[in-house]
C-alpha positions as a Python dict, from the first residue, in 0.01 Angstrom:
ca = {
    (1, 'X'): (0, 0, 0),
    (2, 'X'): (212, -224, 221),
    (3, 'X'): (245, 52, 479),
    (4, 'X'): (-132, 97, 489),
    (5, 'X'): (-186, -276, 541),
    (6, 'X'): (75, -274, 816),
    (7, 'X'): (-91, 22, 988),
    (8, 'X'): (-435, -139, 968),
    (9, 'X'): (-297, -455, 1127),
    (10, 'X'): (-96, -286, 1403),
    (11, 'X'): (-341, -15, 1509),
    (12, 'X'): (-597, -248, 1673),
    (13, 'X'): (-318, -442, 1845),
    (14, 'X'): (-153, -125, 1975),
    (15, 'X'): (-485, 10, 2103),
    (16, 'X'): (-561, -319, 2277),
    (17, 'X'): (-211, -336, 2426),
    (18, 'X'): (-240, 17, 2562),
    (19, 'X'): (-576, -58, 2725),
    (20, 'X'): (-450, -393, 2856),
    (21, 'X'): (-146, -248, 3030),
    (22, 'X'): (-339, 46, 3172),
    (23, 'X'): (-605, -188, 3314),
    (24, 'X'): (-342, -429, 3444),
    (25, 'X'): (-156, -155, 3632),
    (26, 'X'): (-477, -27, 3790),
    (27, 'X'): (-563, -383, 3894),
    (28, 'X'): (-217, -445, 4040),
    (29, 'X'): (-231, -119, 4238),
    (30, 'X'): (-576, -213, 4368),
    (31, 'X'): (-457, -561, 4470),
    (32, 'X'): (-149, -422, 4644),
    (33, 'X'): (-358, -155, 4816),
    (34, 'X'): (-609, -414, 4936),
    (35, 'X'): (-333, -643, 5061),
    (36, 'X'): (-170, -360, 5255),
    (37, 'X'): (-502, -257, 5408),
    (38, 'X'): (-573, -614, 5511),
    (39, 'X'): (-230, -643, 5674),
    (40, 'X'): (-281, -321, 5869),
    (41, 'X'): (-629, -433, 5973),
    (42, 'X'): (-503, -767, 6100),
    (43, 'X'): (-230, -596, 6301),
    (44, 'X'): (-472, -355, 6466),
    (45, 'X'): (-734, -609, 6572),
    (46, 'X'): (-726, -941, 6757),
    (47, 'X'): (-939, -1248, 6692),
    (48, 'X'): (-1204, -1161, 6951),
    (49, 'X'): (-1261, -822, 6793),
    (50, 'X'): (-1294, -987, 6453),
    (51, 'X'): (-1552, -1238, 6579),
    (52, 'X'): (-1746, -962, 6751),
    (53, 'X'): (-1754, -750, 6437),
    (54, 'X'): (-1877, -1045, 6231),
    (55, 'X'): (-2162, -1125, 6469),
    (56, 'X'): (-2278, -763, 6475),
    (57, 'X'): (-2256, -716, 6097),
    (58, 'X'): (-2544, -516, 5953),
    (59, 'X'): (-2692, -577, 5603),
    (60, 'X'): (-2524, -279, 5436),
    (61, 'X'): (-2194, -291, 5624),
    (62, 'X'): (-2029, -486, 5343),
    (63, 'X'): (-2142, -227, 5085),
    (64, 'X'): (-2013, 52, 5306),
    (65, 'X'): (-1684, -131, 5341),
    (66, 'X'): (-1652, -169, 4964),
    (67, 'X'): (-1733, 200, 4917),
    (68, 'X'): (-1473, 298, 5177),
    (69, 'X'): (-1213, 76, 5008),
    (70, 'X'): (-1285, 231, 4669),
    (71, 'X'): (-1258, 581, 4814),
    (72, 'X'): (-932, 490, 4986),
    (73, 'X'): (-787, 341, 4669),
    (74, 'X'): (-895, 631, 4447),
    (75, 'X'): (-716, 874, 4677),
    (76, 'X'): (-391, 674, 4648),
    (77, 'X'): (-417, 561, 4285),
    (78, 'X'): (-107, 665, 4090),
    (79, 'X'): (-253, 772, 3755),
    (80, 'X'): (85, 867, 3611),
    (81, 'X'): (214, 516, 3678),
    (82, 'X'): (-84, 365, 3495),
    (83, 'X'): (-30, 603, 3204),
    (84, 'X'): (338, 506, 3183),
    (85, 'X'): (238, 140, 3190),
    (86, 'X'): (-3, 205, 2903),
    (87, 'X'): (285, 361, 2710),
    (88, 'X'): (481, 38, 2759),
    (89, 'X'): (192, -145, 2598),
    (90, 'X'): (199, 88, 2301),
    (91, 'X'): (575, 82, 2248),
    (92, 'X'): (680, -267, 2356),
    (93, 'X'): (387, -484, 2255),
    (94, 'X'): (350, -328, 1910),
    (95, 'X'): (663, -496, 1782),
    (96, 'X'): (548, -820, 1944),
    (97, 'X'): (225, -804, 1745),
    (98, 'X'): (423, -727, 1431),
    (99, 'X'): (659, -1019, 1486),
    (100, 'X'): (383, -1270, 1545),
    (101, 'X'): (156, -1141, 1270),
    (102, 'X'): (403, -1076, 991),
    (103, 'X'): (686, -1313, 1075),
    (104, 'X'): (567, -1618, 1263),
    (105, 'X'): (240, -1654, 1072),
    (106, 'X'): (440, -1670, 748),
    (107, 'X'): (676, -1937, 880),
    (108, 'X'): (413, -2141, 1063),
    (109, 'X'): (77, -2093, 889),
    (110, 'X'): (-205, -2233, 1100),
    (111, 'X'): (-485, -2259, 845),
    (112, 'X'): (-558, -2549, 613),
    (113, 'X'): (-847, -2595, 373),
    (114, 'X'): (-1052, -2717, 668),
    (115, 'X'): (-945, -2431, 891),
    (116, 'X'): (-701, -2405, 1179),
    (117, 'X'): (-571, -2728, 1330),
    (118, 'X'): (-506, -2782, 1699),
    (119, 'X'): (-151, -2908, 1646),
    (120, 'X'): (-52, -2606, 1438),
    (121, 'X'): (-222, -2366, 1679),
    (122, 'X'): (-27, -2513, 1971),
    (123, 'X'): (295, -2517, 1767),
    (124, 'X'): (260, -2150, 1674),
    (125, 'X'): (175, -2040, 2030),
    (126, 'X'): (471, -2242, 2164),
    (127, 'X'): (706, -2088, 1906),
    (128, 'X'): (569, -1747, 1995),
    (129, 'X'): (641, -1811, 2362),
    (130, 'X'): (991, -1945, 2294),
    (131, 'X'): (1113, -1688, 2041),
    (132, 'X'): (938, -1359, 2107),
    (133, 'X'): (807, -1366, 2464),
    (134, 'X'): (1143, -1366, 2653),
    (135, 'X'): (1271, -1029, 2521),
    (136, 'X'): (922, -882, 2557),
    (137, 'X'): (890, -1002, 2916),
    (138, 'X'): (1237, -881, 3009),
    (139, 'X'): (1163, -540, 2856),
    (140, 'X'): (845, -510, 3061),
    (141, 'X'): (1013, -616, 3385),
    (142, 'X'): (1309, -384, 3328),
    (143, 'X'): (1095, -86, 3227),
    (144, 'X'): (863, -138, 3523),
    (145, 'X'): (1151, -155, 3770),
    (146, 'X'): (1343, 138, 3621),
    (147, 'X'): (1065, 380, 3525),
    (148, 'X'): (770, 295, 3750),
    (149, 'X'): (957, 208, 4068),
    (150, 'X'): (1288, 391, 4031),
    (151, 'X'): (1500, 79, 4083),
    (152, 'X'): (1864, 171, 4026),
    (153, 'X'): (1948, -197, 3975),
    (154, 'X'): (1658, -255, 3734),
    (155, 'X'): (1862, -469, 3495),
    (156, 'X'): (1971, -710, 3768),
    (157, 'X'): (1621, -715, 3915),
    (158, 'X'): (1464, -804, 3581),
    (159, 'X'): (1731, -1068, 3518),
    (160, 'X'): (1653, -1235, 3853),
    (161, 'X'): (1277, -1225, 3794),
    (162, 'X'): (1281, -1354, 3436),
    (163, 'X'): (1337, -1729, 3499),
    (164, 'X'): (1048, -1758, 3745),
    (165, 'X'): (818, -1552, 3526),
    (166, 'X'): (917, -1756, 3222),
    (167, 'X'): (843, -2084, 3400),
    (168, 'X'): (501, -1954, 3502),
    (169, 'X'): (430, -1844, 3145),
    (170, 'X'): (522, -2184, 3001),
    (171, 'X'): (291, -2356, 3249),
    (172, 'X'): (-20, -2224, 3078),
    (173, 'X'): (15, -1945, 2819),
    (174, 'X'): (102, -2152, 2508),
    (175, 'X'): (-172, -2403, 2583),
    (176, 'X'): (-440, -2144, 2660),
    (177, 'X'): (-356, -1928, 2357),
    (178, 'X'): (-337, -2230, 2130),
    (179, 'X'): (-670, -2369, 2249),
    (180, 'X'): (-841, -2031, 2213),
    (181, 'X'): (-707, -1980, 1860),
    (182, 'X'): (-819, -2328, 1764),
    (183, 'X'): (-1144, -2368, 1955),
    (184, 'X'): (-1304, -2020, 1948),
    (185, 'X'): (-1440, -1963, 1598),
    (186, 'X'): (-1606, -1624, 1638),
    (187, 'X'): (-1350, -1344, 1579),
    (188, 'X'): (-1518, -1124, 1839),
    (189, 'X'): (-1521, -1390, 2110),
    (190, 'X'): (-1165, -1491, 2021),
    (191, 'X'): (-1041, -1133, 2067),
    (192, 'X'): (-1230, -1105, 2396),
    (193, 'X'): (-1085, -1433, 2526),
    (194, 'X'): (-729, -1343, 2427),
    (195, 'X'): (-770, -993, 2573),
    (196, 'X'): (-882, -1144, 2904),
    (197, 'X'): (-579, -1373, 2913),
    (198, 'X'): (-347, -1085, 2822),
    (199, 'X'): (-490, -857, 3091),
    (200, 'X'): (-454, -1127, 3354),
    (201, 'X'): (-95, -1193, 3250),
    (202, 'X'): (-8, -822, 3240),
    (203, 'X'): (-154, -783, 3590),
    (204, 'X'): (67, -1069, 3709),
    (205, 'X'): (373, -901, 3556),
    (206, 'X'): (283, -571, 3722),
    (207, 'X'): (254, -745, 4060),
    (208, 'X'): (587, -922, 4012),
    (209, 'X'): (754, -592, 3925),
    (210, 'X'): (609, -417, 4233),
    (211, 'X'): (872, -402, 4512),
    (212, 'X'): (795, -574, 4841),
}
């Protein structure tokens, strides 16, 4: 019975984590691709050429440009890298969901007779960030460097990146997660809001882990 309850609780989280990390890797590859294209474009044209192209812009040029960019990205998109990133979501984040659902919620319950309180929501999200996020973040950074990018010094790379990433996380994640858990009453909207935050954060981690 306990195993069934555990499976029912973890399955949605694992599915969401897999989709989140897959989407985040695709987004990070697209951002990196667009940045590289922009750099090459700026190197191959001077300011006068840019002004001339802007003044002669036709109505559908922007749509053609977007279509060309999508075609260019699709030809360079590394599907295997996105699939590996999704596997990280399944393997690494599953235990994170377990720890927060079955450990932290028992120690720091957030509901009272009147419902969740803001102070307890912020306390739980802060405890989550302090206790469980650091090993999770390090695992993601290390796995990304070692598996996705073939970094032979992946451990040292992840160790150097962790303090900056941790400081960025503390600047907004506990507050955003706490406010969403407290302020968004609808379960569906709450899941959507938290999924959006998670995807944005996973995209940031993927960009940090990308060399160069």
